[in-house]
Amino acid sequence: MAKNKNNKAFWNLRIKKKGSSLFEKVGSSIDIDKRLYKEDILGSIAHVEMLFKQKIISFKIKNKIVYGLQKIEKQISKNNFEFDKKYEDIHMNIEKKLFQLIGDEAGYIHTARSRNDQVITDFKMWIKSATKEINLNIEKIIKSTLKLSEKNIETVMPGFTHLKNAQPISLAHYLMAYVEIFKRDKRRFINNLESLNESPLGVAAIAGTSFNIDRNYTSKKLGFKNPTNNSIDTISDRDFVLDFLYSTSVCSMHISRIAEELIIWNSDGFKLINLSDKIVTGSSIMPQKKNPDPAELIRGRVGLNYGNLSSMLTIMKGLPMSYFKDLQDDKKLVFDGFDTLNDSLILSLELVNSVKPNKKNMLKMANEGYTTATDFADYLVKEKNLSFRESYAIAAKLVNYAEKKNKLLIELSLQEIKKIYKNLKKKILKIFDVNNSVNSKKSYGGTSIANVKVMIRKYKKEIK
Ligand code: ARG
């Protein structure tokens, strides 16, 4: 410890006056970036192994450092490590501890690197595993959604546009719209892996290094594909942070839509589903209540994710090359973005698992709002050789008639329908059957039962 007797931070040796304690508090990021400790230690071990391989440090020193780092890893994971704000961040806390454990030879660890490349190396590794964890959770939701879909291939409900009854659909088809959404969310996260797979380690402070290092070696060792190309860009770049925060924002926006939808379906106005007691909460005054609080949290928390993205975009705006302290707060935003989304995904899984469709009400509602009026118009086009616009006008008349008589389309008699269009036979009545309506939508991507079955099979194969 000879060179560190005074217990000063290593990078403060030229600074004579004691720093302000306020800055120590505000400038320190250890409370946040201690989450990077595993990656930091992995990165340091790969770095010293490379330094040894390149004959920059001796075998003995390399071993001593690796031994010390592994010991520190254990201490931190066992909660047996005291982090100190004075040493600012995770990198310096670990380095300081290394000095305490193995003595002055710890000083060789920072040869040919800087915290500037160190921090992004750790951070990229962390975001890579966070990305994988998110995608695993998305996959679980896809699986649950498919299970629910399989049970509801023939459950007919109204599809809504503008939240007005539009056309009858299979509930499974509706649910599998979510599957498509989640597949795109997964893809969006996977796309980010390309830049996350470039290793920053070895670009040092800004210019690269005069030591004969092997960046390909550390890159490979740490699971990256290749080293980054430009030292200046590398320490300036936080695009990978923005990509991650954007992907978390889009994904949380999607689950907020699903949550809102289920809140509406569960409402007393709609009564299309019930949510199991696991996912509802009571009221402190109204004994009858079962409120969908968790779904509301999912809906609301997308705001936090947008906030993180917009904060990071703002931090980056107008920032010249290369490293600035401004960038330190990127960790706070990413960790919060990850935690928020991951919690919401876990809640979403519970939510999907707790949905119990109210099939009777779905069918009833599918018959309301004249949802088969378009089927009638289509029939006239196909059977009576009318233009779609002509048949649309006739179907609109029929809807007006039904509305006046306060009847559903399915309740109209042949005679009544013939008042609107003469030349019709009894089989026209089938056109107003919502099941027939669903089954007639055989176009690719449509809601027919046959299509739905094919899609379930396809998704299940993909997800295996
Ligand atoms: N804690 C710093 C951060 O997260 C590490 C990089 C420090 N580099 C420097 N030149 N001060 O940004």
Short mmCIF file of C-alpha atoms and ligand atoms in Angstrom, two decimals:
data_model
loop_
_atom_site.label_atom_id
_atom_site.label_comp_id
_atom_site.label_asym_id
_atom_site.label_seq_id
_atom_site.Cartn_x
_atom_site.Cartn_y
_atom_site.Cartn_z
CA MET A 1 0.00 0.00 0.00
CA ALA A 2 3.08 2.26 -0.07
CA LYS A 3 1.73 4.53 -2.79
CA ASN A 4 -1.70 4.72 -1.30
CA LYS A 5 -1.00 5.37 2.32
CA ASN A 6 -2.96 8.59 2.38
CA ASN A 7 -6.08 6.73 1.30
CA LYS A 8 -6.65 9.20 -1.50
CA ALA A 9 -8.51 8.18 -4.60
CA PHE A 10 -5.92 7.12 -7.24
CA TRP A 11 -6.91 9.74 -9.75
CA ASN A 12 -6.67 12.56 -7.25
CA LEU A 13 -2.92 12.57 -6.73
CA ARG A 14 -2.38 15.99 -8.36
CA ILE A 15 -5.31 17.56 -6.57
CA LYS A 16 -4.05 19.23 -3.42
CA LYS A 17 -7.19 20.52 -1.78
CA LYS A 18 -9.72 18.19 -0.25
CA GLY A 19 -12.66 17.88 -2.64
CA SER A 20 -16.08 19.11 -1.67
CA SER A 21 -18.05 16.50 0.17
CA LEU A 22 -21.11 17.53 -1.80
CA PHE A 23 -19.37 16.55 -5.03
CA GLU A 24 -18.28 13.30 -3.47
CA LYS A 25 -21.92 12.60 -2.81
CA VAL A 26 -23.27 13.79 -6.15
CA GLY A 27 -20.38 12.67 -8.33
CA SER A 28 -20.15 9.20 -6.92
CA SER A 29 -22.04 6.52 -8.83
CA ILE A 30 -21.18 3.53 -6.68
CA ASP A 31 -24.71 3.12 -5.32
CA ILE A 32 -25.87 2.63 -8.88
CA ASP A 33 -23.00 0.99 -10.76
CA LYS A 34 -22.16 -1.62 -8.15
CA ARG A 35 -24.57 -3.71 -10.20
CA LEU A 36 -21.74 -4.01 -12.72
CA TYR A 37 -19.38 -5.77 -10.34
CA LYS A 38 -19.46 -9.19 -12.01
CA GLU A 39 -18.84 -7.76 -15.45
CA ASP A 40 -16.10 -5.49 -14.10
CA ILE A 41 -14.25 -8.40 -12.58
CA LEU A 42 -14.65 -10.57 -15.69
CA GLY A 43 -13.36 -7.67 -17.79
CA SER A 44 -10.36 -7.14 -15.52
CA ILE A 45 -9.44 -10.82 -15.50
CA ALA A 46 -9.59 -10.98 -19.30
CA HIS A 47 -7.51 -7.81 -19.45
CA VAL A 48 -4.69 -9.06 -17.21
CA GLU A 49 -4.66 -12.44 -18.92
CA MET A 50 -4.15 -10.62 -22.18
CA LEU A 51 -1.42 -8.42 -20.63
CA PHE A 52 0.41 -11.58 -19.55
CA LYS A 53 -0.05 -13.30 -22.92
CA GLN A 54 1.43 -10.22 -24.58
CA LYS A 55 4.34 -10.25 -22.10
CA ILE A 56 3.33 -6.89 -20.67
CA ILE A 57 3.02 -8.25 -17.12
CA SER A 58 4.59 -11.29 -15.49
CA PHE A 59 2.93 -14.63 -14.77
CA LYS A 60 3.25 -14.02 -11.04
CA ILE A 61 1.61 -10.63 -11.11
CA LYS A 62 -1.17 -11.86 -13.37
CA ASN A 63 -1.93 -14.72 -10.98
CA LYS A 64 -1.89 -12.47 -7.97
CA ILE A 65 -4.31 -10.06 -9.58
CA VAL A 66 -6.66 -12.82 -10.73
CA TYR A 67 -6.60 -14.33 -7.25
CA GLY A 68 -7.45 -10.96 -5.71
CA LEU A 69 -10.23 -10.26 -8.17
CA GLN A 70 -11.83 -13.63 -7.58
CA LYS A 71 -11.71 -13.02 -3.87
CA ILE A 72 -13.38 -9.64 -4.32
CA GLU A 73 -16.08 -11.27 -6.46
CA LYS A 74 -16.88 -13.66 -3.65
CA GLN A 75 -16.93 -10.90 -1.06
CA ILE A 76 -19.32 -8.78 -3.09
CA SER A 77 -21.65 -11.63 -3.93
CA LYS A 78 -21.75 -12.63 -0.26
CA ASN A 79 -22.54 -9.05 0.69
CA ASN A 80 -19.28 -8.92 2.49
CA PHE A 81 -17.85 -5.83 0.81
CA GLU A 82 -18.00 -2.27 1.91
CA PHE A 83 -18.47 0.13 -0.97
CA ASP A 84 -17.05 3.59 -0.39
CA LYS A 85 -18.39 6.71 -2.10
CA LYS A 86 -14.92 8.20 -1.85
CA TYR A 87 -13.80 5.83 -4.59
CA GLU A 88 -16.56 7.07 -6.83
CA ASP A 89 -17.54 4.02 -8.83
CA ILE A 90 -17.39 0.25 -9.05
CA HIS A 91 -14.12 0.26 -11.00
CA MET A 92 -12.22 2.26 -8.38
CA ASN A 93 -13.82 0.46 -5.44
CA ILE A 94 -12.62 -2.85 -6.82
CA GLU A 95 -9.16 -1.53 -7.67
CA LYS A 96 -8.80 -0.02 -4.21
CA LYS A 97 -9.75 -3.31 -2.63
CA LEU A 98 -7.27 -5.14 -4.82
CA PHE A 99 -4.49 -2.97 -3.36
CA GLN A 100 -5.66 -3.89 0.13
CA LEU A 101 -5.69 -7.60 -0.73
CA ILE A 102 -2.53 -8.10 -2.78
CA GLY A 103 -0.49 -4.94 -2.24
CA ASP A 104 1.24 -2.69 -4.75
CA GLU A 105 1.26 -5.23 -7.57
CA ALA A 106 -2.42 -4.35 -7.95
CA GLY A 107 -1.09 -1.23 -9.66
CA TYR A 108 -0.33 -3.25 -12.82
CA ILE A 109 -4.01 -3.89 -13.51
CA HIS A 110 -4.67 -0.52 -15.10
CA THR A 111 -1.88 -0.82 -17.68
CA ALA A 112 -3.19 -0.12 -21.19
CA ARG A 113 -6.74 0.65 -20.23
CA SER A 114 -8.82 3.49 -18.84
CA ARG A 115 -12.07 3.67 -16.99
CA ASN A 116 -13.48 5.09 -20.21
CA ASP A 117 -13.22 1.77 -22.04
CA GLN A 118 -13.66 -0.25 -18.86
CA VAL A 119 -17.07 1.18 -18.06
CA ILE A 120 -18.55 0.62 -21.52
CA THR A 121 -17.16 -2.89 -21.66
CA ASP A 122 -18.90 -3.74 -18.39
CA PHE A 123 -22.04 -1.94 -19.42
CA LYS A 124 -22.33 -3.64 -22.81
CA MET A 125 -21.93 -7.05 -21.18
CA TRP A 126 -24.58 -6.17 -18.61
CA ILE A 127 -27.06 -4.95 -21.21
CA LYS A 128 -26.46 -8.10 -23.25
CA SER A 129 -27.55 -10.34 -20.39
CA ALA A 130 -30.41 -8.00 -19.49
CA THR A 131 -31.56 -8.27 -23.11
CA LYS A 132 -31.53 -12.05 -22.85
CA GLU A 133 -33.49 -11.98 -19.61
CA ILE A 134 -36.14 -9.71 -21.08
CA ASN A 135 -36.47 -11.94 -24.11
CA LEU A 136 -36.90 -15.00 -21.92
CA ASN A 137 -39.74 -13.26 -20.11
CA ILE A 138 -41.32 -12.19 -23.39
CA GLU A 139 -41.13 -15.80 -24.54
CA LYS A 140 -42.95 -16.95 -21.41
CA ILE A 141 -45.77 -14.51 -22.18
CA ILE A 142 -45.94 -15.77 -25.76
CA LYS A 143 -46.26 -19.33 -24.47
CA SER A 144 -49.05 -18.41 -22.06
CA THR A 145 -50.85 -16.42 -24.73
CA LEU A 146 -50.69 -19.43 -27.04
CA LYS A 147 -52.09 -21.67 -24.32
CA LEU A 148 -55.01 -19.31 -23.82
CA SER A 149 -55.46 -19.10 -27.59
CA GLU A 150 -55.60 -22.88 -27.94
CA LYS A 151 -58.45 -22.98 -25.46
CA ASN A 152 -60.35 -20.27 -27.31
CA ILE A 153 -60.09 -21.05 -30.99
CA GLU A 154 -63.87 -21.19 -31.28
CA THR A 155 -64.66 -18.47 -28.78
CA VAL A 156 -66.34 -15.75 -30.78
CA MET A 157 -66.21 -12.14 -29.66
CA PRO A 158 -66.63 -8.78 -31.32
CA GLY A 159 -63.53 -7.26 -32.82
CA PHE A 160 -63.54 -3.55 -32.09
CA THR A 161 -62.47 -0.56 -34.10
CA HIS A 162 -62.80 2.79 -32.32
CA LEU A 163 -63.94 0.59 -29.40
CA LYS A 164 -67.22 0.09 -31.30
CA ASN A 165 -68.27 -3.41 -32.29
CA ALA A 166 -66.82 -4.03 -35.74
CA GLN A 167 -66.81 -7.66 -36.89
CA PRO A 168 -66.98 -11.05 -35.17
CA ILE A 169 -63.60 -12.66 -34.56
CA SER A 170 -62.09 -15.65 -32.81
CA LEU A 171 -60.66 -14.74 -29.41
CA ALA A 172 -57.61 -16.83 -30.30
CA HIS A 173 -57.04 -14.65 -33.35
CA TYR A 174 -57.22 -11.57 -31.16
CA LEU A 175 -54.75 -13.02 -28.67
CA MET A 176 -52.36 -13.99 -31.39
CA ALA A 177 -52.15 -10.36 -32.43
CA TYR A 178 -50.25 -10.03 -29.14
CA VAL A 179 -48.00 -12.91 -30.18
CA GLU A 180 -47.02 -11.00 -33.32
CA ILE A 181 -46.34 -7.91 -31.20
CA PHE A 182 -44.15 -9.83 -28.78
CA LYS A 183 -42.26 -11.50 -31.59
CA ARG A 184 -41.37 -8.07 -32.94
CA ASP A 185 -40.36 -6.89 -29.46
CA LYS A 186 -38.03 -9.85 -29.17
CA ARG A 187 -36.57 -9.16 -32.60
CA ARG A 188 -36.03 -5.49 -31.67
CA PHE A 189 -33.96 -6.53 -28.64
CA ILE A 190 -32.06 -9.12 -30.69
CA ASN A 191 -31.21 -6.50 -33.31
CA ASN A 192 -29.40 -4.53 -30.62
CA LEU A 193 -26.98 -7.38 -30.07
CA GLU A 194 -24.98 -6.41 -33.13
CA SER A 195 -23.53 -3.27 -31.56
CA LEU A 196 -23.49 -4.86 -28.12
CA ASN A 197 -21.20 -7.48 -29.59
CA GLU A 198 -18.37 -5.04 -30.30
CA SER A 199 -15.79 -4.93 -27.55
CA PRO A 200 -14.63 -1.50 -26.32
CA LEU A 201 -11.85 -2.90 -24.13
CA GLY A 202 -8.40 -1.62 -25.05
CA VAL A 203 -9.30 1.71 -26.66
CA ALA A 204 -8.14 3.18 -23.33
CA ALA A 205 -8.83 6.86 -22.61
CA ILE A 206 -9.38 8.16 -26.15
CA ALA A 207 -6.39 7.46 -28.38
CA GLY A 208 -5.72 3.74 -28.04
CA THR A 209 -2.50 2.59 -26.37
CA SER A 210 1.20 2.25 -27.13
CA PHE A 211 1.30 -1.17 -25.47
CA ASN A 212 1.23 -4.20 -27.75
CA ILE A 213 -2.20 -5.36 -26.60
CA ASP A 214 -4.42 -7.98 -28.27
CA ARG A 215 -7.95 -6.64 -28.45
CA ASN A 216 -9.19 -9.65 -30.37
CA TYR A 217 -8.19 -11.86 -27.48
CA THR A 218 -10.10 -9.90 -24.81
CA SER A 219 -13.04 -9.46 -27.15
CA LYS A 220 -13.33 -13.21 -27.65
CA LYS A 221 -12.73 -13.99 -24.00
CA LEU A 222 -15.57 -11.72 -22.94
CA GLY A 223 -18.04 -13.09 -25.48
CA PHE A 224 -17.94 -10.20 -27.94
CA LYS A 225 -17.69 -10.81 -31.69
CA ASN A 226 -14.97 -8.30 -32.47
CA PRO A 227 -13.30 -5.15 -31.12
CA THR A 228 -14.70 -1.71 -31.97
CA ASN A 229 -12.97 0.13 -34.80
CA ASN A 230 -12.34 3.65 -33.60
CA SER A 231 -11.08 4.56 -30.15
CA ILE A 232 -12.70 7.99 -30.10
CA ASP A 233 -16.09 6.76 -31.25
CA THR A 234 -15.92 3.90 -28.79
CA ILE A 235 -15.70 5.99 -25.66
CA SER A 236 -18.22 8.54 -26.97
CA ASP A 237 -20.82 6.07 -28.16
CA ARG A 238 -23.92 5.43 -26.13
CA ASP A 239 -26.16 4.44 -29.06
CA PHE A 240 -26.40 0.98 -27.56
CA VAL A 241 -27.92 2.57 -24.46
CA LEU A 242 -30.48 4.45 -26.55
CA ASP A 243 -31.30 1.31 -28.53
CA PHE A 244 -31.93 -0.58 -25.32
CA LEU A 245 -34.05 2.19 -23.82
CA TYR A 246 -36.00 2.52 -27.05
CA SER A 247 -36.66 -1.21 -27.14
CA THR A 248 -37.79 -1.18 -23.52
CA SER A 249 -40.05 1.79 -24.30
CA VAL A 250 -41.70 0.09 -27.26
CA CYS A 251 -42.15 -3.16 -25.35
CA SER A 252 -43.62 -1.42 -22.32
CA MET A 253 -45.91 0.58 -24.61
CA HIS A 254 -47.16 -2.71 -26.05
CA ILE A 255 -47.86 -4.28 -22.69
CA SER A 256 -49.55 -1.08 -21.55
CA ARG A 257 -51.97 -1.46 -24.47
CA ILE A 258 -52.66 -5.07 -23.57
CA ALA A 259 -53.14 -4.15 -19.92
CA GLU A 260 -55.56 -1.39 -20.87
CA GLU A 261 -57.47 -3.75 -23.12
CA LEU A 262 -57.85 -6.32 -20.36
CA ILE A 263 -58.90 -3.58 -17.93
CA ILE A 264 -61.66 -2.61 -20.36
CA TRP A 265 -62.74 -6.20 -20.97
CA ASN A 266 -62.82 -6.80 -17.23
CA SER A 267 -64.83 -3.62 -16.54
CA ASP A 268 -68.45 -3.83 -15.42
CA GLY A 269 -69.47 -2.18 -18.68
CA PHE A 270 -67.94 -4.93 -20.81
CA LYS A 271 -67.75 -8.05 -18.62
CA LEU A 272 -65.91 -9.96 -21.35
CA ILE A 273 -63.39 -11.54 -18.99
CA ASN A 274 -62.83 -12.23 -15.33
CA LEU A 275 -59.43 -11.86 -13.74
CA SER A 276 -58.43 -14.35 -11.08
CA ASP A 277 -58.17 -13.12 -7.50
CA LYS A 278 -54.40 -13.35 -7.74
CA ILE A 279 -54.26 -10.27 -9.89
CA VAL A 280 -56.88 -8.00 -8.34
CA THR A 281 -57.00 -5.95 -5.15
CA GLY A 282 -59.79 -4.83 -2.87
CA SER A 283 -60.91 -1.36 -1.87
CA SER A 284 -60.46 0.05 1.63
CA ILE A 285 -64.06 1.31 1.70
CA MET A 286 -66.11 -0.54 -0.93
CA PRO A 287 -66.37 -4.19 0.09
CA GLN A 288 -67.63 -5.36 -3.31
CA LYS A 289 -64.57 -4.21 -5.25
CA LYS A 290 -62.01 -6.27 -7.13
CA ASN A 291 -59.76 -3.80 -8.88
CA PRO A 292 -57.21 -4.66 -11.58
CA ASP A 293 -54.38 -2.70 -9.89
CA PRO A 294 -51.48 -4.72 -11.35
CA ALA A 295 -52.77 -4.13 -14.88
CA GLU A 296 -52.99 -0.44 -14.10
CA LEU A 297 -49.38 -0.42 -12.94
CA ILE A 298 -48.30 -2.02 -16.21
CA ARG A 299 -50.30 0.60 -18.09
CA GLY A 300 -48.86 3.50 -16.10
CA ARG A 301 -45.24 2.47 -15.85
CA VAL A 302 -44.61 2.85 -19.53
CA GLY A 303 -44.28 6.50 -18.51
CA LEU A 304 -41.15 5.67 -16.55
CA ASN A 305 -39.66 3.88 -19.54
CA TYR A 306 -40.38 6.79 -21.88
CA GLY A 307 -38.82 9.07 -19.27
CA ASN A 308 -35.58 7.09 -19.25
CA LEU A 309 -35.33 7.17 -23.04
CA SER A 310 -36.05 10.86 -23.23
CA SER A 311 -33.56 11.63 -20.42
CA MET A 312 -30.79 9.76 -22.24
CA LEU A 313 -31.56 11.43 -25.57
CA THR A 314 -31.37 14.77 -23.80
CA ILE A 315 -28.09 13.95 -22.05
CA MET A 316 -26.55 13.02 -25.41
CA LYS A 317 -27.80 16.06 -27.30
CA GLY A 318 -24.99 18.38 -28.36
CA LEU A 319 -22.38 16.45 -26.38
CA PRO A 320 -19.07 16.71 -28.28
CA MET A 321 -16.79 13.72 -28.60
CA SER A 322 -15.75 11.96 -26.41
CA TYR A 323 -16.10 11.03 -22.72
CA PHE A 324 -17.81 13.44 -20.35
CA LYS A 325 -19.09 12.95 -16.86
CA ASP A 326 -22.57 13.61 -18.28
CA LEU A 327 -22.50 10.05 -19.50
CA GLN A 328 -22.21 8.54 -16.03
CA ASP A 329 -25.98 8.73 -15.48
CA ASP A 330 -26.61 6.31 -18.34
CA LYS A 331 -26.42 3.43 -15.87
CA LYS A 332 -29.16 4.80 -13.64
CA LEU A 333 -31.48 5.11 -16.65
CA VAL A 334 -30.74 1.66 -18.02
CA PHE A 335 -31.04 -0.14 -14.69
CA ASP A 336 -34.31 1.60 -13.98
CA GLY A 337 -35.56 0.93 -17.51
CA PHE A 338 -34.70 -2.73 -17.17
CA ASP A 339 -36.23 -3.15 -13.70
CA THR A 340 -39.40 -1.36 -14.67
CA LEU A 341 -39.93 -3.34 -17.84
CA ASN A 342 -38.94 -6.66 -16.32
CA ASP A 343 -41.35 -6.22 -13.40
CA SER A 344 -44.08 -5.27 -15.85
CA LEU A 345 -43.35 -8.33 -17.98
CA ILE A 346 -43.57 -10.60 -14.95
CA LEU A 347 -46.87 -8.94 -14.01
CA SER A 348 -48.07 -9.30 -17.60
CA LEU A 349 -47.39 -13.00 -17.50
CA GLU A 350 -49.53 -13.29 -14.35
CA LEU A 351 -52.16 -11.17 -16.00
CA VAL A 352 -52.39 -13.33 -19.13
CA ASN A 353 -52.43 -16.46 -16.98
CA SER A 354 -55.30 -15.09 -14.95
CA VAL A 355 -57.65 -14.25 -17.83
CA LYS A 356 -60.89 -16.21 -17.82
CA PRO A 357 -62.95 -15.38 -20.88
CA ASN A 358 -66.67 -14.93 -20.32
CA LYS A 359 -67.65 -16.83 -23.45
CA LYS A 360 -71.39 -16.23 -23.09
CA ASN A 361 -70.98 -12.48 -22.91
CA MET A 362 -68.46 -12.49 -25.73
CA LEU A 363 -70.92 -14.28 -28.00
CA LYS A 364 -73.76 -12.00 -26.92
CA MET A 365 -71.72 -8.92 -27.62
CA ALA A 366 -70.51 -10.34 -30.95
CA ASN A 367 -74.16 -10.35 -32.04
CA GLU A 368 -74.73 -6.78 -30.95
CA GLY A 369 -73.85 -3.71 -32.94
CA TYR A 370 -74.83 -5.24 -36.32
CA THR A 371 -71.41 -6.85 -36.66
CA THR A 372 -72.44 -8.97 -39.65
CA ALA A 373 -73.65 -6.07 -41.78
CA THR A 374 -70.48 -6.29 -43.87
CA ASP A 375 -71.07 -10.03 -44.38
CA PHE A 376 -74.49 -9.18 -45.81
CA ALA A 377 -72.95 -6.62 -48.16
CA ASP A 378 -70.28 -9.11 -49.23
CA TYR A 379 -73.00 -11.70 -49.91
CA LEU A 380 -74.86 -9.35 -52.23
CA VAL A 381 -71.65 -8.64 -54.14
CA LYS A 382 -70.90 -12.33 -54.55
CA GLU A 383 -74.42 -13.66 -55.20
CA LYS A 384 -76.26 -10.77 -56.79
CA ASN A 385 -73.48 -9.30 -58.82
CA LEU A 386 -73.85 -5.84 -57.28
CA SER A 387 -70.97 -3.42 -56.79
CA PHE A 388 -69.72 -3.20 -53.23
CA ARG A 389 -70.97 0.36 -52.89
CA GLU A 390 -74.50 -0.67 -53.96
CA SER A 391 -74.57 -3.56 -51.50
CA TYR A 392 -73.12 -1.36 -48.76
CA ALA A 393 -76.10 0.99 -49.18
CA ILE A 394 -78.57 -1.92 -48.99
CA ALA A 395 -76.84 -3.33 -45.88
CA ALA A 396 -76.95 0.13 -44.28
CA LYS A 397 -80.72 0.21 -44.91
CA LEU A 398 -81.07 -3.18 -43.25
CA VAL A 399 -79.16 -1.94 -40.20
CA ASN A 400 -81.43 1.11 -40.01
CA TYR A 401 -84.45 -1.16 -40.16
CA ALA A 402 -83.13 -3.46 -37.41
CA GLU A 403 -82.25 -0.48 -35.27
CA LYS A 404 -85.78 0.92 -35.65
CA LYS A 405 -87.28 -2.43 -34.71
CA ASN A 406 -84.83 -2.81 -31.86
CA LYS A 407 -83.68 -6.18 -33.19
CA LEU A 408 -80.36 -7.86 -33.73
CA LEU A 409 -79.56 -8.76 -37.35
CA ILE A 410 -79.82 -12.43 -36.39
CA GLU A 411 -83.38 -11.83 -35.14
CA LEU A 412 -84.72 -10.55 -38.47
CA SER A 413 -87.05 -12.83 -40.43
CA LEU A 414 -86.68 -13.57 -44.13
CA GLN A 415 -89.77 -11.45 -44.82
CA GLU A 416 -88.30 -8.49 -43.01
CA ILE A 417 -85.01 -8.78 -44.88
CA LYS A 418 -86.88 -9.06 -48.15
CA LYS A 419 -88.48 -5.70 -47.45
CA ILE A 420 -85.02 -4.22 -47.97
CA TYR A 421 -83.88 -6.50 -50.83
CA LYS A 422 -86.43 -8.67 -52.57
CA ASN A 423 -84.59 -11.40 -54.34
CA LEU A 424 -83.38 -13.50 -51.39
CA LYS A 425 -83.74 -17.09 -50.20
CA LYS A 426 -83.78 -18.58 -46.71
CA LYS A 427 -80.05 -19.32 -46.73
CA ILE A 428 -79.44 -15.60 -46.32
CA LEU A 429 -80.23 -16.04 -42.62
CA LYS A 430 -76.98 -17.95 -42.19
CA ILE A 431 -75.05 -14.88 -43.22
CA PHE A 432 -75.93 -13.23 -39.92
CA ASP A 433 -74.55 -16.09 -37.85
CA VAL A 434 -71.38 -14.82 -36.19
CA ASN A 435 -69.69 -18.23 -36.36
CA ASN A 436 -70.20 -18.32 -40.11
CA SER A 437 -68.90 -14.80 -40.32
CA VAL A 438 -65.69 -15.75 -38.50
CA ASN A 439 -65.22 -18.83 -40.62
CA SER A 440 -65.66 -16.99 -43.87
CA LYS A 441 -62.55 -14.86 -43.23
CA LYS A 442 -60.20 -17.32 -44.87
CA SER A 443 -57.85 -14.77 -46.45
CA TYR A 444 -54.26 -15.12 -45.25
CA GLY A 445 -53.96 -13.53 -41.81
CA GLY A 446 -57.75 -13.57 -41.33
CA THR A 447 -59.72 -14.92 -38.37
CA SER A 448 -61.21 -18.16 -39.80
CA ILE A 449 -60.89 -21.10 -37.44
CA ALA A 450 -58.78 -22.96 -40.03
CA ASN A 451 -56.33 -20.05 -40.23
CA VAL A 452 -56.17 -19.72 -36.47
CA LYS A 453 -55.31 -23.40 -36.07
CA VAL A 454 -52.53 -23.15 -38.64
CA MET A 455 -51.09 -20.10 -36.88
CA ILE A 456 -51.13 -21.71 -33.45
CA ARG A 457 -49.18 -24.65 -34.85
CA LYS A 458 -46.71 -22.33 -36.55
CA TYR A 459 -46.07 -20.24 -33.41
CA LYS A 460 -45.70 -23.31 -31.24
CA LYS A 461 -43.06 -24.68 -33.55
CA GLU A 462 -41.19 -21.39 -33.54
CA ILE A 463 -41.17 -21.04 -29.79
CA LYS A 464 -39.87 -24.54 -28.99
N1 ARG B 1 -17.99 6.29 -13.35
C1 ARG B 1 -17.62 6.74 -14.66
C2 ARG B 1 -18.84 6.60 -15.57
O1 ARG B 1 -19.65 5.78 -15.32
C3 ARG B 1 -16.53 5.90 -15.23
C4 ARG B 1 -15.74 6.57 -16.29
C5 ARG B 1 -14.91 7.63 -15.68
N2 ARG B 1 -14.02 8.24 -16.61
C6 ARG B 1 -13.52 9.46 -16.40
N3 ARG B 1 -12.74 9.91 -17.32
N4 ARG B 1 -13.86 10.17 -15.34
O2 ARG B 1 -18.97 7.31 -16.52
#
